[in-house]
Coordinates of C-alpha atoms in Angstrom, one line a residue:
Chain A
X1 CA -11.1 -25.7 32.0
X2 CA -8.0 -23.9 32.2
X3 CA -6.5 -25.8 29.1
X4 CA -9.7 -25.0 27.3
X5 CA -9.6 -21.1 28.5
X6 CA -5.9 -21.1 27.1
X7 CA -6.4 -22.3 23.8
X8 CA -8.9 -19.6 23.5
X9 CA -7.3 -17.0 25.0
X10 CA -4.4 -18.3 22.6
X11 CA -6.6 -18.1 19.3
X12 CA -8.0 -14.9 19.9
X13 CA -4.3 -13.1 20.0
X14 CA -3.7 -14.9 16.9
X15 CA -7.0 -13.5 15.5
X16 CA -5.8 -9.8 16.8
X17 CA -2.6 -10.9 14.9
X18 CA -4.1 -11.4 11.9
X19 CA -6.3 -8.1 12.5
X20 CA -3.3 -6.1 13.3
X21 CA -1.2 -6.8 10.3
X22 CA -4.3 -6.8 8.0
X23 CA -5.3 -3.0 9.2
X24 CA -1.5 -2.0 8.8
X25 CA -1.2 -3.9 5.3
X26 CA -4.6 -1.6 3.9
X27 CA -2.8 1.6 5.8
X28 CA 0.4 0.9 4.0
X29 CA -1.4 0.6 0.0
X30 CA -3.3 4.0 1.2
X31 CA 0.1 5.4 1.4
X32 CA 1.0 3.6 -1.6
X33 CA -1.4 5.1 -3.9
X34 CA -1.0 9.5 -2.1
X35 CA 1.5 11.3 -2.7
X36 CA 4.2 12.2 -1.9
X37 CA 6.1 9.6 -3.1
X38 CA 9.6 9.4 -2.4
X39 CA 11.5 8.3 -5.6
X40 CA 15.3 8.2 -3.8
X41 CA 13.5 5.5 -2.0
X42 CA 11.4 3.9 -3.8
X43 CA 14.5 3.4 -6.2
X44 CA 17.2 1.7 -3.7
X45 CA 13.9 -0.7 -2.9
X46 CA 13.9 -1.5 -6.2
X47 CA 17.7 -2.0 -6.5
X48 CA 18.1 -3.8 -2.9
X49 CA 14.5 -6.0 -3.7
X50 CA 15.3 -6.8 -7.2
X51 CA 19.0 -6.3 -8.7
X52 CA 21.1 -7.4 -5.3
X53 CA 18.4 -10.6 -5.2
X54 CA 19.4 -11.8 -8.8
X55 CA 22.4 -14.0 -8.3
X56 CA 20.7 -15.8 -5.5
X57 CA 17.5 -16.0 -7.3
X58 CA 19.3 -17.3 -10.1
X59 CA 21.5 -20.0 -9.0
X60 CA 18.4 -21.4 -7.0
X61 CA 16.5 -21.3 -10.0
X62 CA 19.1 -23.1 -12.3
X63 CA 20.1 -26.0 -10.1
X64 CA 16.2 -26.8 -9.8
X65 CA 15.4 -26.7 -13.0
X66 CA 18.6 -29.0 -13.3
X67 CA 17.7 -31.0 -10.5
X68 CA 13.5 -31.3 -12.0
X69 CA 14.5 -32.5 -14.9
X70 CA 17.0 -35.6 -13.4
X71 CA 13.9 -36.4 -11.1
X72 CA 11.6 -36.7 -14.2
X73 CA 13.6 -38.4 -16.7
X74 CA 14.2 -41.1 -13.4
X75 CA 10.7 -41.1 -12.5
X76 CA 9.3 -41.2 -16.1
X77 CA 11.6 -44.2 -16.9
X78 CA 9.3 -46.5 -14.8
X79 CA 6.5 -45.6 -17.1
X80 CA 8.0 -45.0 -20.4
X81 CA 7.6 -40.8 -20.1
X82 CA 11.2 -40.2 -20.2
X83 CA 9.7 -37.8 -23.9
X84 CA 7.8 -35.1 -21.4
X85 CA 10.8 -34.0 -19.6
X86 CA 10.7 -30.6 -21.0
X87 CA 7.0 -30.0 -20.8
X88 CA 6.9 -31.0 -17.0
X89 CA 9.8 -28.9 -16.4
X90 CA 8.2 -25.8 -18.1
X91 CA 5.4 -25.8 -16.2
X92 CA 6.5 -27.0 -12.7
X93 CA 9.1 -23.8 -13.1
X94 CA 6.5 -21.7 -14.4
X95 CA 3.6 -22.4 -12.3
X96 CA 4.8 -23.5 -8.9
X97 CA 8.5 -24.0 -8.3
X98 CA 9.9 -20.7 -10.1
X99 CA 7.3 -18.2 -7.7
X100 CA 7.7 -20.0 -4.6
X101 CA 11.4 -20.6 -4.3
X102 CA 11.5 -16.9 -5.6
X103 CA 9.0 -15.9 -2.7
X104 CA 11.0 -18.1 -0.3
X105 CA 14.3 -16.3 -1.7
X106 CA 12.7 -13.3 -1.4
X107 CA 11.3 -13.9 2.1
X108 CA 14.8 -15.2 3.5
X109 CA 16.7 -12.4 1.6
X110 CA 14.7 -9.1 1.9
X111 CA 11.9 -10.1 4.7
X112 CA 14.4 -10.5 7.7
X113 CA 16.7 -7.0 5.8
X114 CA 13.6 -5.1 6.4
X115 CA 13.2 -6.2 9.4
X116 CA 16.5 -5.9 10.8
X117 CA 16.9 -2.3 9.7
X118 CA 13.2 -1.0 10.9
X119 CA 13.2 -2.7 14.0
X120 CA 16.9 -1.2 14.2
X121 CA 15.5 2.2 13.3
X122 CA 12.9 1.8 16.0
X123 CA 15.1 1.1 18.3
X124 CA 17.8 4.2 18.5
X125 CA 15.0 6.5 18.2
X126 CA 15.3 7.1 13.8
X127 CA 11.7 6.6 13.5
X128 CA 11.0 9.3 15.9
X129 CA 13.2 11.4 14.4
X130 CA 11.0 11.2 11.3
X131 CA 7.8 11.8 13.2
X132 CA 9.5 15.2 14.5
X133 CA 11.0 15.7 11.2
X134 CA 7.6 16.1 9.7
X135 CA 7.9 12.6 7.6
X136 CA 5.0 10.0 7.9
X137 CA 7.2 6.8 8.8
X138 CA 4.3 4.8 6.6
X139 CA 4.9 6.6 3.3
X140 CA 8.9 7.5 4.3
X141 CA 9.8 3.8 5.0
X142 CA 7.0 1.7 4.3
X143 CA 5.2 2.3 1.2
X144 CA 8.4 2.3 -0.7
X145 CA 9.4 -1.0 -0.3
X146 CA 6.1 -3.0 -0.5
X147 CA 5.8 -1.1 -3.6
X148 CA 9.1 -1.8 -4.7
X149 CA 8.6 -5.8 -3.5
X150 CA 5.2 -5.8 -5.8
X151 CA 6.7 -4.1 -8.7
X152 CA 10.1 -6.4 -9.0
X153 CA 9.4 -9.5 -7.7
X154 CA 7.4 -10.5 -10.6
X155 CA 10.2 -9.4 -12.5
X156 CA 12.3 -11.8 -10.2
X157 CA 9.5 -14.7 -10.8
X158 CA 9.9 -14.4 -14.8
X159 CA 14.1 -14.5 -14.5
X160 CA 13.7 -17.3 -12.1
X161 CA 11.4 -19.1 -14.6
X162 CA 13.4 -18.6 -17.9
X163 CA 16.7 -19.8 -15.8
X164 CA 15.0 -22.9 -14.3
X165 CA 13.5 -23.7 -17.8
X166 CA 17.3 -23.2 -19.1
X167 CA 18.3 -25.2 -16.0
X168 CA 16.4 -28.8 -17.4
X169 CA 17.7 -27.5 -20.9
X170 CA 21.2 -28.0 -20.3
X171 CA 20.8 -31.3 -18.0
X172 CA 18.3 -33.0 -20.5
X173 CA 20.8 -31.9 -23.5
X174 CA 23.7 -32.6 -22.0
X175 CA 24.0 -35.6 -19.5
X176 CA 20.1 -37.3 -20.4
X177 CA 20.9 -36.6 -24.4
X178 CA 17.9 -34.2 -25.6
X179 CA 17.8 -32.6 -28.8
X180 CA 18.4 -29.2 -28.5
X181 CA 15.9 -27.7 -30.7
X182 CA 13.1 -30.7 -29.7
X183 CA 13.5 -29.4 -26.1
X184 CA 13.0 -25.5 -26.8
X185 CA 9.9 -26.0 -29.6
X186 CA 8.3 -28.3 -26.7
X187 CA 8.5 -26.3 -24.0
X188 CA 7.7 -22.8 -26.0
X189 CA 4.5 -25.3 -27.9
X190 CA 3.3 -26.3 -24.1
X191 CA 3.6 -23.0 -22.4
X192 CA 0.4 -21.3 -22.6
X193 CA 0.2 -17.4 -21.8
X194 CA -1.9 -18.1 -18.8
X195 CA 1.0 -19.8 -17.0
X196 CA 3.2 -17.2 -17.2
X197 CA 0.7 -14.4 -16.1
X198 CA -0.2 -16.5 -13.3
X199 CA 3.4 -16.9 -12.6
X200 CA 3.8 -13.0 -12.7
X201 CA 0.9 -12.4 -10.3
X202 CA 1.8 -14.7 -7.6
X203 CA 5.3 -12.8 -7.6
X204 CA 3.7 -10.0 -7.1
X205 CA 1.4 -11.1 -4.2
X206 CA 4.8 -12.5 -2.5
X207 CA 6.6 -9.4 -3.1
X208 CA 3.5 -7.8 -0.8
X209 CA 3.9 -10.5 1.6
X210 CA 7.5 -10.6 1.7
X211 CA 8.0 -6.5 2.3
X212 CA 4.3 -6.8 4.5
X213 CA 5.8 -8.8 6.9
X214 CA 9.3 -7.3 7.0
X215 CA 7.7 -4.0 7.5
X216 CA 5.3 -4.7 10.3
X217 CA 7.7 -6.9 12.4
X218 CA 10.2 -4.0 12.3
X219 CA 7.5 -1.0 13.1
X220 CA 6.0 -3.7 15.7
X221 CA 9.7 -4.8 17.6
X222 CA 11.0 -4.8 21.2
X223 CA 13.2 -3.0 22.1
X224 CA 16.7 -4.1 22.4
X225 CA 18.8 -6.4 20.2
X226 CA 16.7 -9.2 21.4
X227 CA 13.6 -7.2 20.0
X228 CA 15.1 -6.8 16.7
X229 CA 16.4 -11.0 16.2
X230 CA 12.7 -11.9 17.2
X231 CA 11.4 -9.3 14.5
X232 CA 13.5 -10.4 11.9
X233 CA 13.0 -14.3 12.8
X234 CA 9.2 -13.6 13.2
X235 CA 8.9 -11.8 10.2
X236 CA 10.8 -14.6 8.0
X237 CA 8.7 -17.2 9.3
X238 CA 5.9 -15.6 8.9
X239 CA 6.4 -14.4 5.3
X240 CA 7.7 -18.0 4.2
X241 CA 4.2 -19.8 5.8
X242 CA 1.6 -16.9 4.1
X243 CA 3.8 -17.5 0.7
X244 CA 2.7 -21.0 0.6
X245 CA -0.4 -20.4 1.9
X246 CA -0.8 -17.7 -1.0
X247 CA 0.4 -19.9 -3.2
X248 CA -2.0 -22.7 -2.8
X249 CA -4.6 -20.5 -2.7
X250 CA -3.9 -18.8 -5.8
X251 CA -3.1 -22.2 -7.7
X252 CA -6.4 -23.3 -6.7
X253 CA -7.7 -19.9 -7.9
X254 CA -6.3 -20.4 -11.5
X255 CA -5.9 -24.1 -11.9
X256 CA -8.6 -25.7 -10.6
X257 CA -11.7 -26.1 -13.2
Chain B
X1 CA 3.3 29.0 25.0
X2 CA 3.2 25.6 25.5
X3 CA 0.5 24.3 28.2
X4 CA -0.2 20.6 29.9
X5 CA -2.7 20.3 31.4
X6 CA -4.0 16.6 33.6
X7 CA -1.6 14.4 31.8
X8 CA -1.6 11.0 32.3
X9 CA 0.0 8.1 31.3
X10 CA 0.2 4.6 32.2
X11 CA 1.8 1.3 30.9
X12 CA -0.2 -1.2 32.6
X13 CA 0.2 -1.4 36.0
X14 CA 2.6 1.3 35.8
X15 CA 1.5 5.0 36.5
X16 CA 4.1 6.7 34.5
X17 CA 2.6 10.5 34.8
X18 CA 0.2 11.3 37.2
X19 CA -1.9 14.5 35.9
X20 CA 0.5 16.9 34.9
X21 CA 0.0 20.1 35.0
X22 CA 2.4 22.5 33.6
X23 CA 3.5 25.9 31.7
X24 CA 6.4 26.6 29.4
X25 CA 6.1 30.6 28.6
X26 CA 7.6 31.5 24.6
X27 CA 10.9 31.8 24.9
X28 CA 11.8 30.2 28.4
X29 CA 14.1 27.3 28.8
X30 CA 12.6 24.9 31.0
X31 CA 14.7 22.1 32.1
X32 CA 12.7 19.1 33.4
X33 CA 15.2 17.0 36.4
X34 CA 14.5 13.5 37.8
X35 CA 15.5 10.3 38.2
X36 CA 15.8 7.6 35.6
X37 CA 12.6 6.1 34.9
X38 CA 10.3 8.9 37.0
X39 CA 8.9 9.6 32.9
X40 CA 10.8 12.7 31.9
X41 CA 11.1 10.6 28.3
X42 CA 7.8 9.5 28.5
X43 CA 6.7 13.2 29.1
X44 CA 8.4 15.0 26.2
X45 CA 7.3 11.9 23.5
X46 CA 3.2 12.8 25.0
X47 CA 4.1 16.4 24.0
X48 CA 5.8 15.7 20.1
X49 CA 2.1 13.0 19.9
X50 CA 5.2 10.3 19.8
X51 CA 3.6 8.3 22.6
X52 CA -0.8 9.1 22.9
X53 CA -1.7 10.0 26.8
X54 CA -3.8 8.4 28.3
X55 CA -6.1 11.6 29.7
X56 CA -5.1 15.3 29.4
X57 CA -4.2 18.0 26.8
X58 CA -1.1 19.8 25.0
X59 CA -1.5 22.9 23.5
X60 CA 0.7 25.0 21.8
X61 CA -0.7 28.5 21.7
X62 CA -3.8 27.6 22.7
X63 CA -4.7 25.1 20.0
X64 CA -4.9 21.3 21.4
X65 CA -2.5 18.8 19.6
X66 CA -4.3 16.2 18.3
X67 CA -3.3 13.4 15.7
X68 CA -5.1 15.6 12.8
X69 CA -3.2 19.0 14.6
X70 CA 0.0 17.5 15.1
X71 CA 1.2 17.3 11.7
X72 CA 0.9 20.9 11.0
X73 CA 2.3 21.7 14.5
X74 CA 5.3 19.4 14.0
X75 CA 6.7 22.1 11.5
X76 CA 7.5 23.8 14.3
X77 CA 9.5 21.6 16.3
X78 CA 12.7 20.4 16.8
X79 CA 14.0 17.4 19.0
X80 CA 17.6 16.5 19.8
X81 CA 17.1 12.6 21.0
X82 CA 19.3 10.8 23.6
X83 CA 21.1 8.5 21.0
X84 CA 21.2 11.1 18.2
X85 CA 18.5 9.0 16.1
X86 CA 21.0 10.2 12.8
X87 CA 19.6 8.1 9.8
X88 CA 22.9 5.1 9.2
X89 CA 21.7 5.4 5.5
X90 CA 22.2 9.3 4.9
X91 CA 24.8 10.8 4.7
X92 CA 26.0 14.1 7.7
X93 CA 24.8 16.7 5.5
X94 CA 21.8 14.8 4.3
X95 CA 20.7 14.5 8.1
X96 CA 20.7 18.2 8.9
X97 CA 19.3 18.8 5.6
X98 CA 16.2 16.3 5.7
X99 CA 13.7 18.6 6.6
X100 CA 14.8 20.9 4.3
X101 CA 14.6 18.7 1.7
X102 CA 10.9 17.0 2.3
X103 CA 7.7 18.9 2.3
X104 CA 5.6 21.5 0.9
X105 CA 8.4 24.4 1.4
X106 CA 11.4 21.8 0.5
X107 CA 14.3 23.5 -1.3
X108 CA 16.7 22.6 -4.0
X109 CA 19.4 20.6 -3.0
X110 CA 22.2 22.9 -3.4
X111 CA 20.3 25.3 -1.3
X112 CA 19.9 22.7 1.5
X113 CA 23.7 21.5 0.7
X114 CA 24.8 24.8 1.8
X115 CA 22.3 25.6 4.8
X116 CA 23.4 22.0 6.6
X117 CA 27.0 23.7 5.9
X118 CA 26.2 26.5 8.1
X119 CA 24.6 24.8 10.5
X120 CA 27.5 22.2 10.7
X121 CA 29.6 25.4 11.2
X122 CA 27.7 26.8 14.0
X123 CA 28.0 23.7 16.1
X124 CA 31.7 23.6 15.3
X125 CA 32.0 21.1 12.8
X126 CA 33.7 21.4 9.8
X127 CA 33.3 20.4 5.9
X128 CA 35.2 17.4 5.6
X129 CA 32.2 16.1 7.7
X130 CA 29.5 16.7 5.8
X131 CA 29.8 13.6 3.0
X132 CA 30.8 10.8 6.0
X133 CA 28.3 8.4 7.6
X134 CA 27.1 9.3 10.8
X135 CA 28.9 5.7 11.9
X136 CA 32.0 7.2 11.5
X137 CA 31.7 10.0 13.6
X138 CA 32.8 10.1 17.8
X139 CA 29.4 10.1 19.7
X140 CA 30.5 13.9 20.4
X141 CA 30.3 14.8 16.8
X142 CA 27.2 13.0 16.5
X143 CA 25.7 14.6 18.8
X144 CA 26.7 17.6 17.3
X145 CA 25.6 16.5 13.6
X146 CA 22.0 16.1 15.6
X147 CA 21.9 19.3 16.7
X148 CA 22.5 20.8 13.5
X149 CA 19.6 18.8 12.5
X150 CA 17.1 20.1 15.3
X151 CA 18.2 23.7 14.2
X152 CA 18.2 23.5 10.5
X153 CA 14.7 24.7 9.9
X154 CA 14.8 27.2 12.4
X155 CA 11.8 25.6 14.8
X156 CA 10.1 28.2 17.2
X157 CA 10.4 25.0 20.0
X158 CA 13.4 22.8 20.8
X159 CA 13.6 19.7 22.6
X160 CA 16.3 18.3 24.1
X161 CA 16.7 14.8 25.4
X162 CA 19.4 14.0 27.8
X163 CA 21.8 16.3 25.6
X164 CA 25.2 15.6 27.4
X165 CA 24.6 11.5 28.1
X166 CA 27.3 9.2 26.8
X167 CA 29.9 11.9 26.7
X168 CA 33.1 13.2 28.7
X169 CA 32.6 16.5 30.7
X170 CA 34.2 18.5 28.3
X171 CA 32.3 17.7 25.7
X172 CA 29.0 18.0 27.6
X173 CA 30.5 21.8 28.9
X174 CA 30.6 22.0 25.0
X175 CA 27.3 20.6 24.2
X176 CA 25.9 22.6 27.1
X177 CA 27.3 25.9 25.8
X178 CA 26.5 25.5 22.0
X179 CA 22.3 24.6 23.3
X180 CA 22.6 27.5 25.3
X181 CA 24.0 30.0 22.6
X182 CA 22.2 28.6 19.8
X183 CA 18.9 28.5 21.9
X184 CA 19.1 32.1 23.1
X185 CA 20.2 33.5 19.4
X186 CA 16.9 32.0 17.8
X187 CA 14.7 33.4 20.8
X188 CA 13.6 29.9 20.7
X189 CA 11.4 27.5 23.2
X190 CA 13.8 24.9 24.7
X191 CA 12.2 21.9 26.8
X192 CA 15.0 19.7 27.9
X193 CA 15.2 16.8 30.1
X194 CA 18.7 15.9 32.1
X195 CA 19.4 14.2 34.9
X196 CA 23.3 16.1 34.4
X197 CA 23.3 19.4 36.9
X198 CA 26.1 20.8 35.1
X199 CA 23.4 20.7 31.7
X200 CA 20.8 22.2 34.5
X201 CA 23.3 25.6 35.2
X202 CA 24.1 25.8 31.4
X203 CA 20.7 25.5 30.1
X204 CA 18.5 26.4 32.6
X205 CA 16.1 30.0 32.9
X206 CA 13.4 28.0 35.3
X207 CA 13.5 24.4 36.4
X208 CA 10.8 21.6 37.0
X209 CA 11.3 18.2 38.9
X210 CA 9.7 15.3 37.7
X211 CA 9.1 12.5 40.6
X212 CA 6.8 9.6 40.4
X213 CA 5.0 10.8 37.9
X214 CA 4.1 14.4 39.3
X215 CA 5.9 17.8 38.6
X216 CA 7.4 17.7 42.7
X217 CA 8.9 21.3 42.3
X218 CA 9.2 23.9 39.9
X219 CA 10.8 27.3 39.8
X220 CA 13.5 29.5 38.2
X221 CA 17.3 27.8 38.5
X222 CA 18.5 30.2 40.7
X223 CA 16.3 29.4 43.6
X224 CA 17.1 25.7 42.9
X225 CA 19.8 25.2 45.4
X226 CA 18.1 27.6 48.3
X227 CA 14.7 25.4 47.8
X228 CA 13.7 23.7 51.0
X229 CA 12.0 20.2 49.2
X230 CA 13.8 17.7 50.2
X231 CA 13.4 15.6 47.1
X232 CA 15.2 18.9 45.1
X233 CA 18.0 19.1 47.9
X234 CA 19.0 15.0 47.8
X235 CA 18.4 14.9 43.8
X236 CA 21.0 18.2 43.1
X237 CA 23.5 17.2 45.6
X238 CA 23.4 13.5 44.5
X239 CA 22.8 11.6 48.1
X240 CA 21.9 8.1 48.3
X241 CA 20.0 9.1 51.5
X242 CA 17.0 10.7 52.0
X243 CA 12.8 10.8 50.3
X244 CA 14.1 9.2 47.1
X245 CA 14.8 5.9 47.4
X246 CA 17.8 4.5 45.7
X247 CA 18.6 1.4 44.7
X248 CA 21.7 -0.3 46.6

């Protein structure tokens, strides 16, 4: 009985969980869409979120691309598909590999940075300060960088995609022997438009997952710097498991027929 | 005026402040004494709305602070905090300008510029300050930078949060003396809490004692070492014996 009255008592705090960061997710896009915005902010989210991400998006992008199209030329070979190396590529990049390893970039990268620096605010006293300083902390420090997140993640998603596509390129030209015009026509002939706006709009539902989580774990820490690593671990674990939640959900949303 | 009346609060089983009732007249600077952990933080954040009492009311000339009040009534605060609480990302002069900057009345930034100059100046701190981090300053000087900041807009009430912690004697005498000159020269409200007597005699026009959770003795500073409460007598002459209990 006491097992039983455990689990329970264990499912309804993550049902207050959920609640919790749902209610402070719909306060956070109210704040979003009322002025005052603050544009100093909103710009060094954009810069810290989307510029200072690129290299690591990047690289991560071009050495699975690179490392996709190895996997299907070896796993084609048993079936004579060696030819559809550059479609599968395109559209494993595209739909699923280039937003999620951008989300999980994104979650690693910026998730546990917002955290850290909230929960670090929270704890000598800044957001306080901004409470007697006549600043909402939700539009100062929060709205700003889940706007910032939605806004220039999908950017992110469509650099990640083009590198990762440009990733297979120059493995399948180079070591596996592609032409180099044959590879571009059939991945631009395969892509369809709906892949890459479905691409787009997952990055942007990351983005507000990623910044989402960073935000609440900070705003929600212990005190301490024990508070703040189990905010910023919390909030990167958190971010990474709704990402691919999202994800499948949102595949399923515009894939399945 | 600013008036508390049957303030509670209580984190769990933990009665922090037991019905507090209590007056702070326009002008007057009441310093609020007590051991750590009797709720003399705890008090001052239920005032500023940064922590929500559990019963009982604030009211600052008569109208109630409530979550849709406070905003509005926050205009007219100030609050030196323990640590400093100086935004790492701003720069010195950005700090003491930030309210100046935000808001309805904000101004240009040149105008702010040179207001969080002057108000650098007045606490004794120089130019060369005003483009550094607030990291690279000595505690002292931060301290100093968050003063600037809790005077820049001029607030009609001041609160001050264990003003002198963290720092030498001299610099707390130095502290001590600019709150005191820079209180008295606005005519403003000052509410500050201390467990430093030398910040009591500095500060001071009327004192109240905070011990578990109730206001155990109030009056102006200079009957404070005549009073007869015991709790007063051990807590200013700093005995380890007597109705407090301390910790060995």
């Amino acid at each position: 009985m006491t097992f039983i009255a455990a689990i329970g008592r264990h499912f309804l705090e993550v049902l207050a969980a959920i609640g919790r960061v749902g209610l402070f997710g719909l306060e956070a896009t109210s704040h979003i869409l009322r002025p005052p915005i603050y544009g100093r902010e909103l710009a060094l989210a954009l810069v810290h979120i989307g510029w200072l991400s690129l290299p690591v998006v990047g690289l991560t992008a071009l050495f699975t691309g690179g490392a996709l199209a190895l996997q299907i030329t070896a796993g084609g070979a048993r079936f004579n598909a060696e030819a559809v190396v550059p479609q599968i590529v395109a559209i494993g990049m595209v739909r699923e590999l280039g937003p999620v390893l951008v989300g999980l970039m994104i979650a690693a990268r910026v998730t546990s940075s917002i955290a850290a620096e909230i929960a670090t605010m929270k704890v000598t006293e800044q957001i306080d300060a901004l409470v007697t300083l006549s600043t909402h902390p939700m539009k100062y420090l929060i709205a700003p960088r889940i706007f910032a997140a939605m806004l220039v993640v999908p950017v992110l998603v469509g650099v990640g995609d083009i590198i990762g596509v440009m990733g297979g390129y120059l493995v399948a030209t180079g070591p596996l022997g592609f032409s180099s015009t044959g590879y571009l026509r059939s991945t631009i002939d395969f892509l369809t438009l709906s892949d890459v706006a479905s691409s787009l709009a997952k990055g942007a539902v990351f983005g507000y997952i990623a910044a989402t989580m960073g935000c609440y774990a900070g705003m929600t820490s212990g005190r301490g710097a024990q508070g703040v690593g189990r905010a910023t671990k919390g909030s990167v674990e958190a971010a990474a498991v709704l990402i691919l939640a999202a994800n499948f959900l949102l595949t399923g949303v515009f894939f399945s027929r | 005026m600013i008036t508390l009346s049957g303030l509670s609060k209580s984190f769990g089983s933990n009665h922090v402040l037991r019905d507090i009732d209590l007056s702070i007249d326009q002008g007057e600077s009441l310093v609020i004494i007590g051991g750590s952990g009797t709720g003399k933080s705890v008090l001052l954040k239920c005032i500023l709305g940064l922590i929500e009492a559990d019963t009982g009311s604030v009211c600052i000339d008569g109208t109630e602070l409530t979550p849709k009040t406070r905003a509005a009534q926050m205009a007219r605060f100030g609050m030196l905090f323990q640590g400093g609480a100086l935004f790492d990302s701003l720069t010195v002069w950005q700090n003491v300008a930030f309210r100046l900057m935000r808001g309805p009345g904000r101004l240009p930034k040149a105008q702010a510029r040179d207001i969080a100059l002057a108000k650098l100046a007045r606490v004794g701190l120089g130019p060369e300050v005003a483009d550094k981090m607030p990291a690279q300053l000595s505690g002292g000087m931060q301290k100093r930078v968050s003063l600037a900041r809790a005077i820049a807009a001029e607030p009609e009430i001041i609160f001050f949060d264990e003003p002198t912690t963290g720092l030498d004697p001299i610099m707390s005498g130095v502290i001590n003396s600019l709150i005191h000159e820079v209180v008295t020269e606005m005519g403003a409200t000052a509410v500050t809490i201390t467990h430093d007597m030398s910040s009591v005699r500095a500060i001071a026009s009327r004192v109240a004692m905070l011990h578990a959770g109730r206001i155990q003795w109030q009056g102006c500073v200079a009957k404070m070492d005549k009073c007869d409460d015991p709790f007063v007598s051990q807590f200013i002459s700093g005995r380890a014996d007597g109705p407090i209990e301390a910790v060995r």
